[in-house]
CSV table of C-alpha atoms and ligand atoms in Angstrom, one decimal:
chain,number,residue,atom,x,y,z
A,24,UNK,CA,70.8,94.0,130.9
A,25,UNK,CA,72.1,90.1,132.0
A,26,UNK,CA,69.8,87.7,129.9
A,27,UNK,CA,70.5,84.0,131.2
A,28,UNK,CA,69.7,81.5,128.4
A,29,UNK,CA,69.2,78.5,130.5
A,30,UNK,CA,69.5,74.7,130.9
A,31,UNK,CA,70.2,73.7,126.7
A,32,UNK,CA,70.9,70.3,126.2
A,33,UNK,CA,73.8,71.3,124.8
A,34,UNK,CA,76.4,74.4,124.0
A,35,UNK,CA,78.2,73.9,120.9
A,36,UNK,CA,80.8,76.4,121.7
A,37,UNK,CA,83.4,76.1,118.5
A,38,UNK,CA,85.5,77.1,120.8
A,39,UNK,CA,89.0,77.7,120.0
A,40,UNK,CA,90.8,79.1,123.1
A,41,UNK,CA,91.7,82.4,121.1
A,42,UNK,CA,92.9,81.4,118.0
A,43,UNK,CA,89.6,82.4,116.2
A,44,UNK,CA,89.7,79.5,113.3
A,45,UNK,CA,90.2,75.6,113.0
A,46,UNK,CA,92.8,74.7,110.4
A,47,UNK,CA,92.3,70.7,109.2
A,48,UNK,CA,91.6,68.0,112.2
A,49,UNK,CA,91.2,71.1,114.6
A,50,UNK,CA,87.5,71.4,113.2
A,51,UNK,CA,86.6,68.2,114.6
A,52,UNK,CA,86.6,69.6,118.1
A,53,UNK,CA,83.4,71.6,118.5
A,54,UNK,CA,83.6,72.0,122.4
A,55,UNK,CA,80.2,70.9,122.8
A,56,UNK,CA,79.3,71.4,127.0
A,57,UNK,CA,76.4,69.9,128.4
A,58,UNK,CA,74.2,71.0,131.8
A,59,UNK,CA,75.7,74.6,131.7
A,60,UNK,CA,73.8,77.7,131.0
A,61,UNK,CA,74.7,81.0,129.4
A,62,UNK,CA,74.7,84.3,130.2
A,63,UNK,CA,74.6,87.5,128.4
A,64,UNK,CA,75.4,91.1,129.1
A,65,UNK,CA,73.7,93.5,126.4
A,66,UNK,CA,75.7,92.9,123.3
A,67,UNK,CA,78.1,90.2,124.8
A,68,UNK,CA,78.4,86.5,125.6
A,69,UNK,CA,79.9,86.6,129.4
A,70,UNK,CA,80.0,83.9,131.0
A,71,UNK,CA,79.0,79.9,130.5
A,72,UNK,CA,78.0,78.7,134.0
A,73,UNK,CA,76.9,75.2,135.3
A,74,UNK,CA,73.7,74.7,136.1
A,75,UNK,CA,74.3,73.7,139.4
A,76,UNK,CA,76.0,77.1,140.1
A,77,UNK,CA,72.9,79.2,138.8
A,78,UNK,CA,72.2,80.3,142.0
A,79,UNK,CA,74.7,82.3,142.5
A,80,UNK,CA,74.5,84.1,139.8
A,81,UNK,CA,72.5,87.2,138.8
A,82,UNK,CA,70.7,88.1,135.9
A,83,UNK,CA,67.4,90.3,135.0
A,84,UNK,CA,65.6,88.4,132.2
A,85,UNK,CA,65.6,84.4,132.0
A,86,UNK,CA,65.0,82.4,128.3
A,87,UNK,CA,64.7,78.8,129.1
A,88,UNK,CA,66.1,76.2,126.7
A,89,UNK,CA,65.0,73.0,127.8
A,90,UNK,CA,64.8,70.2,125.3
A,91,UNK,CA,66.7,72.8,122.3
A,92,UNK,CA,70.2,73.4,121.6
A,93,UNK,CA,72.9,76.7,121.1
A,94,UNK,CA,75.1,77.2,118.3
A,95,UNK,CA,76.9,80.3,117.0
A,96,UNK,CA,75.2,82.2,114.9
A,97,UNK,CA,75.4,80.8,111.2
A,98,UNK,CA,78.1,82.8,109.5
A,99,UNK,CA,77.0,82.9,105.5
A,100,UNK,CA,80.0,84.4,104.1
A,101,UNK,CA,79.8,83.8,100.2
A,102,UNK,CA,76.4,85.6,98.4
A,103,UNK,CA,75.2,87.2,95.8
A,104,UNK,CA,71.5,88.4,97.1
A,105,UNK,CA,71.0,91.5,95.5
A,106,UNK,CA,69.8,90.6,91.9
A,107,UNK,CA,67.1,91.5,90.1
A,108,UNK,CA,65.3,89.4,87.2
A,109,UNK,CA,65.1,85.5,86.9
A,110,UNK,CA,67.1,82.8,85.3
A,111,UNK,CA,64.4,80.4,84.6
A,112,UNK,CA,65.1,80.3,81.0
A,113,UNK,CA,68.8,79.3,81.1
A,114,UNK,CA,67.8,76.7,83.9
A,115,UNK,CA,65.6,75.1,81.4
A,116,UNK,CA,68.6,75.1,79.3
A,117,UNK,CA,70.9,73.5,81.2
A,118,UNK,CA,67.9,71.0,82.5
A,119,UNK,CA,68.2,70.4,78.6
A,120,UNK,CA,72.1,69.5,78.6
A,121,UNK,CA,73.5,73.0,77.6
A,122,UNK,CA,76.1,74.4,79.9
A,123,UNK,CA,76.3,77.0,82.4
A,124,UNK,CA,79.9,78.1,80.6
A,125,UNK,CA,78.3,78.1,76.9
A,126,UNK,CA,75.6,79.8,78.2
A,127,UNK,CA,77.7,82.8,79.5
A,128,UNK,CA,80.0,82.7,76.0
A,129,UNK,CA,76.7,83.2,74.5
A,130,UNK,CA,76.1,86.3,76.3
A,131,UNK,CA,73.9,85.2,79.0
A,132,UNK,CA,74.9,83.9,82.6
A,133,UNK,CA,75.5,87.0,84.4
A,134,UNK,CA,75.5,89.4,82.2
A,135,UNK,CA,71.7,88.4,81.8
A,136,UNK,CA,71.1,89.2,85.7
A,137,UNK,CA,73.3,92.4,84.7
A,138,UNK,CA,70.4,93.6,82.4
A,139,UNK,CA,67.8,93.1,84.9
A,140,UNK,CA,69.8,94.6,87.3
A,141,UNK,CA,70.8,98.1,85.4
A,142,UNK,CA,66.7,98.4,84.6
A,143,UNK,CA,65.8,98.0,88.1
A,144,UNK,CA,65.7,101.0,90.8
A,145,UNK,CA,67.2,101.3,94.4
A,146,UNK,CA,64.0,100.5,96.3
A,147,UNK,CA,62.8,97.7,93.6
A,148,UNK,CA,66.4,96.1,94.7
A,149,UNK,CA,66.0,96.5,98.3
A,150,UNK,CA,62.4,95.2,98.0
A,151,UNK,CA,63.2,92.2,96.3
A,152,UNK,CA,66.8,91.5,98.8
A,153,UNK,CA,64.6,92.5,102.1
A,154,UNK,CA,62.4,88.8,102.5
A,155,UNK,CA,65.0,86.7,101.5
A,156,UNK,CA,67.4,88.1,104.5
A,157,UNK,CA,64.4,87.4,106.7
A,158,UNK,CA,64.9,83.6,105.6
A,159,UNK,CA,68.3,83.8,106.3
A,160,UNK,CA,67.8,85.3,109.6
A,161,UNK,CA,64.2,82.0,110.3
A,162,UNK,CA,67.3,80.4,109.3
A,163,UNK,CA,70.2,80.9,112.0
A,164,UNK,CA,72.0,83.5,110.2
A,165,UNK,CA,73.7,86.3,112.0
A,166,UNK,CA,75.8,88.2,109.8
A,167,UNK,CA,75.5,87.7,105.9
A,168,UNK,CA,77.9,88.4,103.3
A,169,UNK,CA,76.7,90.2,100.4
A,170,UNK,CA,78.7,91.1,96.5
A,171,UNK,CA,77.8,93.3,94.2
A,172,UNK,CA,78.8,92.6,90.9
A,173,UNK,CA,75.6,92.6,88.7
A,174,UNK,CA,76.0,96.2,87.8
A,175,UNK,CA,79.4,96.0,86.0
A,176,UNK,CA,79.6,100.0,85.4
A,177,UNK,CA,80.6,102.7,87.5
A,178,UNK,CA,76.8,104.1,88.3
A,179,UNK,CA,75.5,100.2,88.5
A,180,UNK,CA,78.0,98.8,90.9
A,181,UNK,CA,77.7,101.8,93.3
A,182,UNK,CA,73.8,101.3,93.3
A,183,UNK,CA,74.6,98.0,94.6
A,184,UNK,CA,76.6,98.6,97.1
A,185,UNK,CA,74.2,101.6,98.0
A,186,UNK,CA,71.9,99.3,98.0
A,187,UNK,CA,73.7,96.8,100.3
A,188,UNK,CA,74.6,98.9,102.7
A,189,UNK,CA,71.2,100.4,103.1
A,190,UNK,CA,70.1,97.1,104.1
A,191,UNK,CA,73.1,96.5,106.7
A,192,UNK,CA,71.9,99.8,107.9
A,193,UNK,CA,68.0,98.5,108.6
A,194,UNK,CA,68.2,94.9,108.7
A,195,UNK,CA,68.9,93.6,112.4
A,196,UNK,CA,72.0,91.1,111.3
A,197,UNK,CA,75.4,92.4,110.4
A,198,UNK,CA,75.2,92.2,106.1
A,199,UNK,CA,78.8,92.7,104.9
A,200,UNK,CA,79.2,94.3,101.6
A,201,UNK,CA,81.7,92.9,99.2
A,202,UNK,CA,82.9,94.9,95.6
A,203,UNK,CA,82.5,92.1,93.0
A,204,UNK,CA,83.1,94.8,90.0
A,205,UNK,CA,85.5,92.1,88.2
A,206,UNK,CA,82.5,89.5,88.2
A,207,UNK,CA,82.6,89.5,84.3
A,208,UNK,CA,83.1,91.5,81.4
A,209,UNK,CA,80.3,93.6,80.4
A,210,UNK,CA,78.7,93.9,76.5
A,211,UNK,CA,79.9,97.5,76.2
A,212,UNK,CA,83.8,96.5,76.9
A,213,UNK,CA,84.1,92.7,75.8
A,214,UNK,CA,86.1,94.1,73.1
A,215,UNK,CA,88.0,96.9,75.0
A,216,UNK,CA,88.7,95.0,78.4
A,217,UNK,CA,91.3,97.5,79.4
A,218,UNK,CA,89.1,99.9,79.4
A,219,UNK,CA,86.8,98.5,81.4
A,220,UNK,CA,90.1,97.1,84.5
A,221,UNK,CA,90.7,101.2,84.4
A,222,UNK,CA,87.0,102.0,85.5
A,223,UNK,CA,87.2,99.2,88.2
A,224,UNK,CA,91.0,100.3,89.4
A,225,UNK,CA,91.0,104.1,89.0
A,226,UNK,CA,87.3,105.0,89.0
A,227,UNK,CA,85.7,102.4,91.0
A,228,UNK,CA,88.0,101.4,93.5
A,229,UNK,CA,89.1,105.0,94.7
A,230,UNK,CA,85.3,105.7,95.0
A,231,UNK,CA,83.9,102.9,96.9
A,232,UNK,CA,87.4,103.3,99.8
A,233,UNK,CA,86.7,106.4,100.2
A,234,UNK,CA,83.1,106.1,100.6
A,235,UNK,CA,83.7,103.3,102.9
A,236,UNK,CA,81.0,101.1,100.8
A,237,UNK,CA,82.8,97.7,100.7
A,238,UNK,CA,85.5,96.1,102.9
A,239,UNK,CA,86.5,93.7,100.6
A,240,UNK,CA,87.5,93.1,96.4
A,241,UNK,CA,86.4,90.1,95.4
A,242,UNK,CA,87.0,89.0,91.7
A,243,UNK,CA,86.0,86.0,89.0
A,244,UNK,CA,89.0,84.8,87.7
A,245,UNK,CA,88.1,82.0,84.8
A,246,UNK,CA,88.3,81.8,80.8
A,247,UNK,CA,84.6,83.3,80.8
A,248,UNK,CA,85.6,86.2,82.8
A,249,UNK,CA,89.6,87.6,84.2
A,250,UNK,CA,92.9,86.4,83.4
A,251,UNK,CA,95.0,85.7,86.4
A,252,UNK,CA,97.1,89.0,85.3
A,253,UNK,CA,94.1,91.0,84.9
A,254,UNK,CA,93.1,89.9,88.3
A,255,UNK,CA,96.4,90.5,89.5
A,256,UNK,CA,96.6,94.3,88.6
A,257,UNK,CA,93.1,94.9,90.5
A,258,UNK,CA,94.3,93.5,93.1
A,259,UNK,CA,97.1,95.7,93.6
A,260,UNK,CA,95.3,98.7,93.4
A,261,UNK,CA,92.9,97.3,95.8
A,262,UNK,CA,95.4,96.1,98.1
A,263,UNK,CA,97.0,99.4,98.2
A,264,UNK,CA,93.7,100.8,98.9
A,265,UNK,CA,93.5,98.1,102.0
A,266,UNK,CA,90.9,96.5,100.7
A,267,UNK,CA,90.8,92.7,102.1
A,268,UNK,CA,91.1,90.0,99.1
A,269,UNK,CA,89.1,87.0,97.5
A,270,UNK,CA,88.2,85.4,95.1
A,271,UNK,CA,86.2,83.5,93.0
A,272,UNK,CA,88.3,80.2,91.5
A,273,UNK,CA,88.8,76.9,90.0
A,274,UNK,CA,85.1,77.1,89.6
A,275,UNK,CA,85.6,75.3,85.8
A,276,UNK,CA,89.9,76.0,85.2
A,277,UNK,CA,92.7,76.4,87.1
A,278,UNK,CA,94.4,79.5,85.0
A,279,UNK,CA,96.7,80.8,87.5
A,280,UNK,CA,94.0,82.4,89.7
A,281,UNK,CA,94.4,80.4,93.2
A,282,UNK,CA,98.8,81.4,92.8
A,283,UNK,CA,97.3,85.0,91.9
A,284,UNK,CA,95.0,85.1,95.3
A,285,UNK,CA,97.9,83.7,97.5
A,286,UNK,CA,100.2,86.3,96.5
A,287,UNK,CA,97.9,88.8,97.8
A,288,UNK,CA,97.2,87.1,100.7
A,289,UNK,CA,93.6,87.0,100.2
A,290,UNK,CA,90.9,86.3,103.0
A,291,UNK,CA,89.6,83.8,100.7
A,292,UNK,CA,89.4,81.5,97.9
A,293,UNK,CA,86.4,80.4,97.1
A,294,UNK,CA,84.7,77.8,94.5
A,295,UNK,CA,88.0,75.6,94.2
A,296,UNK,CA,85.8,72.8,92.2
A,297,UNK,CA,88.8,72.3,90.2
A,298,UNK,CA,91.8,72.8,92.5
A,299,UNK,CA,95.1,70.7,91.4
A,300,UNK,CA,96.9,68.4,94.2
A,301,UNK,CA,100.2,71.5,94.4
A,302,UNK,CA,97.3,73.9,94.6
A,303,UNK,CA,95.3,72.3,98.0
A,304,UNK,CA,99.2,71.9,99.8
A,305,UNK,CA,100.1,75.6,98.7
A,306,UNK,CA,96.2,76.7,100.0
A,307,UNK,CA,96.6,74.6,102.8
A,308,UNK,CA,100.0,75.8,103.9
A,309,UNK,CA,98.8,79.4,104.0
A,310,UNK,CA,96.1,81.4,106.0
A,311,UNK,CA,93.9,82.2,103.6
A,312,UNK,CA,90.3,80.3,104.2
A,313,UNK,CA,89.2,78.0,101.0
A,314,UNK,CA,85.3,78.0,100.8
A,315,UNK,CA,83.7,75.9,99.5
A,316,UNK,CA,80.1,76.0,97.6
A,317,UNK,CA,78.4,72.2,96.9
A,318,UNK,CA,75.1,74.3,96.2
A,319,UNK,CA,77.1,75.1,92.7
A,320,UNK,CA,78.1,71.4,92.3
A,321,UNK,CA,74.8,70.6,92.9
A,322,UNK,CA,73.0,73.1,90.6
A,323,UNK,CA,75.0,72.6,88.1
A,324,UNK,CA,75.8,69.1,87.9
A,325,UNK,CA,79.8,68.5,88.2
A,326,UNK,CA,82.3,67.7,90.7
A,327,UNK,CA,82.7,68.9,94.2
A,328,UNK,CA,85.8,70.9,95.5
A,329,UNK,CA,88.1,68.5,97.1
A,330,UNK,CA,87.2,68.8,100.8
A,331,UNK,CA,88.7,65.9,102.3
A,332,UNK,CA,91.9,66.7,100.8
A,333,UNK,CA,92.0,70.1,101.8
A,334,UNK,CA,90.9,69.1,105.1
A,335,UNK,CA,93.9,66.0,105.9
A,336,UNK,CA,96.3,68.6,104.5
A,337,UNK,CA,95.7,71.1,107.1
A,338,UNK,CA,93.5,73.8,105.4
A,339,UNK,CA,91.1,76.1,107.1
A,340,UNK,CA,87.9,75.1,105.4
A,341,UNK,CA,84.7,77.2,105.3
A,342,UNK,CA,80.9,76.8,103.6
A,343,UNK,CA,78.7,78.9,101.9
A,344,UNK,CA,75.7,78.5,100.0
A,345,UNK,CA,76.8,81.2,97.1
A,346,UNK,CA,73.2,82.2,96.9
A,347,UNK,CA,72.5,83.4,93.2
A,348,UNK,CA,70.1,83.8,90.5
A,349,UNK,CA,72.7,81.0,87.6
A,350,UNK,CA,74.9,79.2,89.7
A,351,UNK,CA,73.2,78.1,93.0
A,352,UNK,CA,69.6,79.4,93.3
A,353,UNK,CA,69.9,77.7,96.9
A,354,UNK,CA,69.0,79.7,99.8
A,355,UNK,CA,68.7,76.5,102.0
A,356,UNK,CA,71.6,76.2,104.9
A,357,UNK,CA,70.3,72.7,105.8
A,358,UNK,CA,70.4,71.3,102.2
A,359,UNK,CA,74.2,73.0,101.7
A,360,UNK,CA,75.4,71.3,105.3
A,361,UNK,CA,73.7,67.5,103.9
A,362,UNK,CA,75.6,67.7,100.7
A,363,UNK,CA,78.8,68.4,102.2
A,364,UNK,CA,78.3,65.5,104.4
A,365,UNK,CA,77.3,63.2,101.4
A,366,UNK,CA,78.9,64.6,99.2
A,367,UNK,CA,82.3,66.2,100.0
A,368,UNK,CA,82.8,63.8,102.8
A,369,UNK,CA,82.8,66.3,105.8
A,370,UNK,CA,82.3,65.1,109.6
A,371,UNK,CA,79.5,67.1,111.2
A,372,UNK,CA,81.4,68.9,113.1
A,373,UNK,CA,83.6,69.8,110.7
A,374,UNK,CA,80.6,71.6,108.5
A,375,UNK,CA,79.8,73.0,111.6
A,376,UNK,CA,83.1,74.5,112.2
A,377,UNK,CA,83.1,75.4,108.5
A,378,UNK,CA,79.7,77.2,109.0
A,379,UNK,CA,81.0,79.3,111.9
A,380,UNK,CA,84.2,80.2,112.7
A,381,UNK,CA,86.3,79.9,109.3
A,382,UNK,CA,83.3,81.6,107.3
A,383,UNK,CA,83.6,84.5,109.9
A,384,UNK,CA,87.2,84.1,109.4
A,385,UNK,CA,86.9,84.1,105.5
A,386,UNK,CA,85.1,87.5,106.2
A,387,UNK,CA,88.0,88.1,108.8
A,388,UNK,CA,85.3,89.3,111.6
A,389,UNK,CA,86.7,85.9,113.4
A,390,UNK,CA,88.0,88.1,116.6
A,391,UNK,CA,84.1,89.1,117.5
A,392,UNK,CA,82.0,86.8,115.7
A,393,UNK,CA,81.9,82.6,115.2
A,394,UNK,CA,82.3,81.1,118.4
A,395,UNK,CA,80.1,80.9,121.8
A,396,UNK,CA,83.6,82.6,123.7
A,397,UNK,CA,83.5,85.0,126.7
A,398,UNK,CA,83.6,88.6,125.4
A,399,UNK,CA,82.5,87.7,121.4
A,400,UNK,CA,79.0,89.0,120.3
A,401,UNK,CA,76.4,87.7,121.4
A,402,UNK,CA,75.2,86.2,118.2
A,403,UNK,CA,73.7,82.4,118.3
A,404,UNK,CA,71.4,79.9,116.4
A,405,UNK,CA,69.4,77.7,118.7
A,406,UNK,CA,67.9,74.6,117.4
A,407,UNK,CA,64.6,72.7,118.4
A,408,UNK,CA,66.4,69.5,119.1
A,409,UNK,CA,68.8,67.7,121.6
A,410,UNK,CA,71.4,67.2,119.6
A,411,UNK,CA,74.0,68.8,117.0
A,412,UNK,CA,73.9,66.0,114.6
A,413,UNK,CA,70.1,66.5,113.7
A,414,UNK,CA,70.7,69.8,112.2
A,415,UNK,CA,72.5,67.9,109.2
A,416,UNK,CA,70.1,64.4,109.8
A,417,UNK,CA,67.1,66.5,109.0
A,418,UNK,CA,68.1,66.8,105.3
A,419,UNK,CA,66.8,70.5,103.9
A,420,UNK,CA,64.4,71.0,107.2
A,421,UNK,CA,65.1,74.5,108.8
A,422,UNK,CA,65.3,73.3,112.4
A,423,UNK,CA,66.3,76.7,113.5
A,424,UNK,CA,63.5,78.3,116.3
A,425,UNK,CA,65.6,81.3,118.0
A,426,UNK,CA,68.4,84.0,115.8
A,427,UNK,CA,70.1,86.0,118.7
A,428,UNK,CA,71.9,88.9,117.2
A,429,UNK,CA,73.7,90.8,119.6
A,430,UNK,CA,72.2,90.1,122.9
A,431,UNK,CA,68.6,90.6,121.2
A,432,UNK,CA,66.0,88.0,120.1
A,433,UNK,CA,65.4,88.9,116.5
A,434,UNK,CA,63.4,85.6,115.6
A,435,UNK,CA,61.4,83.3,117.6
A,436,UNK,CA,59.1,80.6,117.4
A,437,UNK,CA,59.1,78.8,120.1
A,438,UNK,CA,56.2,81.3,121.8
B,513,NIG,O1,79.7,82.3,92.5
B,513,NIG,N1,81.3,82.2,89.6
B,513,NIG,C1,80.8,83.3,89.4
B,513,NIG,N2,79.8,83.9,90.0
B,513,NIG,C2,78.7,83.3,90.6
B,513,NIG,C3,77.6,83.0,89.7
B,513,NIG,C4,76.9,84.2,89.3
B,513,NIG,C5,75.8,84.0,88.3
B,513,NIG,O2,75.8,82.9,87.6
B,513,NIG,O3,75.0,84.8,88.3
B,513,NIG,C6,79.1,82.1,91.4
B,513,NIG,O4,78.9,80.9,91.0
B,514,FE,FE1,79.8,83.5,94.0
């Protein structure tokens, strides 16, 4: 089946003539083409044509984009969607002037989501994850990165990513499932940590590789929750276990976990509100993605990771809204893009390079997804405007009409 997608006003490509990521000033260049079409054989992009040369070419099934734009489909590669319960309380409480950090020492924070979590079922959680994916999808997303990490015991976490994967398995976008066992410490070993590493390195980790369940370890490394040496020994086990590597980071301290994340060569950093000046040259010199999360900054009222920085010393910068029930209740794409423009200083294109390529790089799916490139997925976002630069102008607004997800039309309001 040859679907031509025809006349946008314009392609924003993100191309990258193979290399599959933009590292600093590279993200400026979008390769936006204008007066070409695009056509698509079943699950792949194959060929961008002018519009003057349609003609010649065949197809069986014609979409026509007059007046709209195409981007690649949105990559959202930092979540936490499965959750049960609300956090309504503590928001008041921070509203209030109490903090997110001595909420969490007070026992709250996640390990209140963790509650609601263990006393919820399998189908409650897929009930409650199945609508907000749907406003991911109204929303441009294509493929969507989901962690577990509100279980925090052997029989929890599994039911997560259980869960998680059922819904990659009947949801129509790609949901990647990420183990986030080292999230926190749960009640039961917060005096026995040991104990608890063991479960996640010789239990958990063996379990979830062999079961194929998650691709990558993630893990929080901050006062509140793992040392960088704690985080260091589940990383090896993971690593030997070829788990890929992330982590959550210099969310509120630096304690040794972005040099920890390096050494492992991890996919990601992620978080990075409090990165020191060595720490952006050493991220920036190395091929791990740094993604960044102003829907945290925002929701809870601090600083912003140093973007700009990062970005003039050559790092490969990626967004995300880090969807969750304490940290960033934000499930708004638009509102994440506006506040790194105000707020962290990015160009457009730069958050839309950030949005695309380097988040499916920080998932490292960058060789099939992230870019409008002959042979890559055909996954794409297409707007109900003329230009690129209203995406980010309309503050918060979805403008978002079409989600293509591999050669099909999963969402459309433009009939
Ligand atoms: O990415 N930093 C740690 N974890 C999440 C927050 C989770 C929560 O508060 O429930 C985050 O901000
Ligand atoms: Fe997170």
């Amino acid at each position: 089946m040859i679907t031509l997608y025809k006349n946008p006003s314009q392609i924003v490509t993100v191309n990258t003539n193979g290399q599959n990521y933009k590292r600093g000033s590279e993200a400026n260049n979008i390769g936006v083409i204008t007066d070409h079409s695009l056509l698509v054989e079943d699950e792949k992009i194959s060929e961008i044509i002018p519009n003057d040369a349609l003609t010649k070419s065949k197809f069986d099934k014609e979409i026509d984009l007059t007046g709209k734009i195409v981007l690649p489909g949105i990559v959202e590669c930092h979540t936490h969607l499965v959750f049960a319960g609300s956090r309504s309380d503590e928001f008041k409480k921070k509203l209030s002037g109490i903090s997110y950090e001595e909420i969490a020492k007070a026992g709250g924070g996640i390990n209140t989501t963790v509650q609601a979590v263990r006393n919820s079922g399998f189908e409650e959680l897929v009930e409650l994850a199945e609508p907000k994916i749907k406003h991911f999808i109204s929303q441009g997303v294509t493929t969507l990165e989901i962690k577990s990490g509100y279980g925090l015991s052997y029989y929890d976490e599994v039911k997560l990513l259980q869960v998680i994967n059922f819904l990659n398995n009947n949801c129509k976008i790609d949901i990647v499932p990420t183990f986030l066992g080292a999230h926190t410490f749960p009640p039961e070993y917060i005096n026995d940590k040991n104990k608890y590493i063991d479960i996640l390195s010789k239990e958990l980790l063996p379990y979830i590789a062999e079961n194929n369940l998650a691709k990558a370890c993630d893990g929080f490394c901050e006062t509140t929750a793992f040392s960088a040496n704690q985080i260091d020994d589940i990383f090896s086990v993971a690593e030997k276990l070829n788990f890929d590597i992330k982590l959550h980071t210099e969310q509120f301290n630096s304690i040794g976990g972005l040099e920890t994340a390096l050494n492992h060569k991890a996919k990601s950093v992620d978080h990075l509100e409090v990165l020191k000046n060595d720490n952006i040259k050493s991220l920036a010199n190395s091929n791990t993605v740094g993604v960044l999360l102003p829907g945290v900054s925002y929701f809870l009222q601090y600083g912003y990771a140093p973007a700009r920085e990062l970005l003039d010393n050559n790092a490969i910068v990626a967004l995300a809204t880090d969807y969750n029930p304490g940290s960033s209740h934000i499930m708004n794409i638009s509102l994440i893009m506006s506040l790194a423009a105000f707020n962290m200083k990015m160009t457009i294109e730069e958050i839309i390079s950030a949005y695309t390529i380097n988040a499916a790089k920080a998932l490292n799916l960058q060789n099939k997804i992230g870019s409008i490139e002959q042979n890559k997925n055909a996954d794409f976002s297409i707007y109900n405007t003329t230009q690129y630069s209203d995406i980010i102008y309309n503050t918060g607004t979805n403008l978002n009409c079409m989600t293509v997800k591999n050669g099909e039309v999963i969402y459309d309001t433009t009939k």
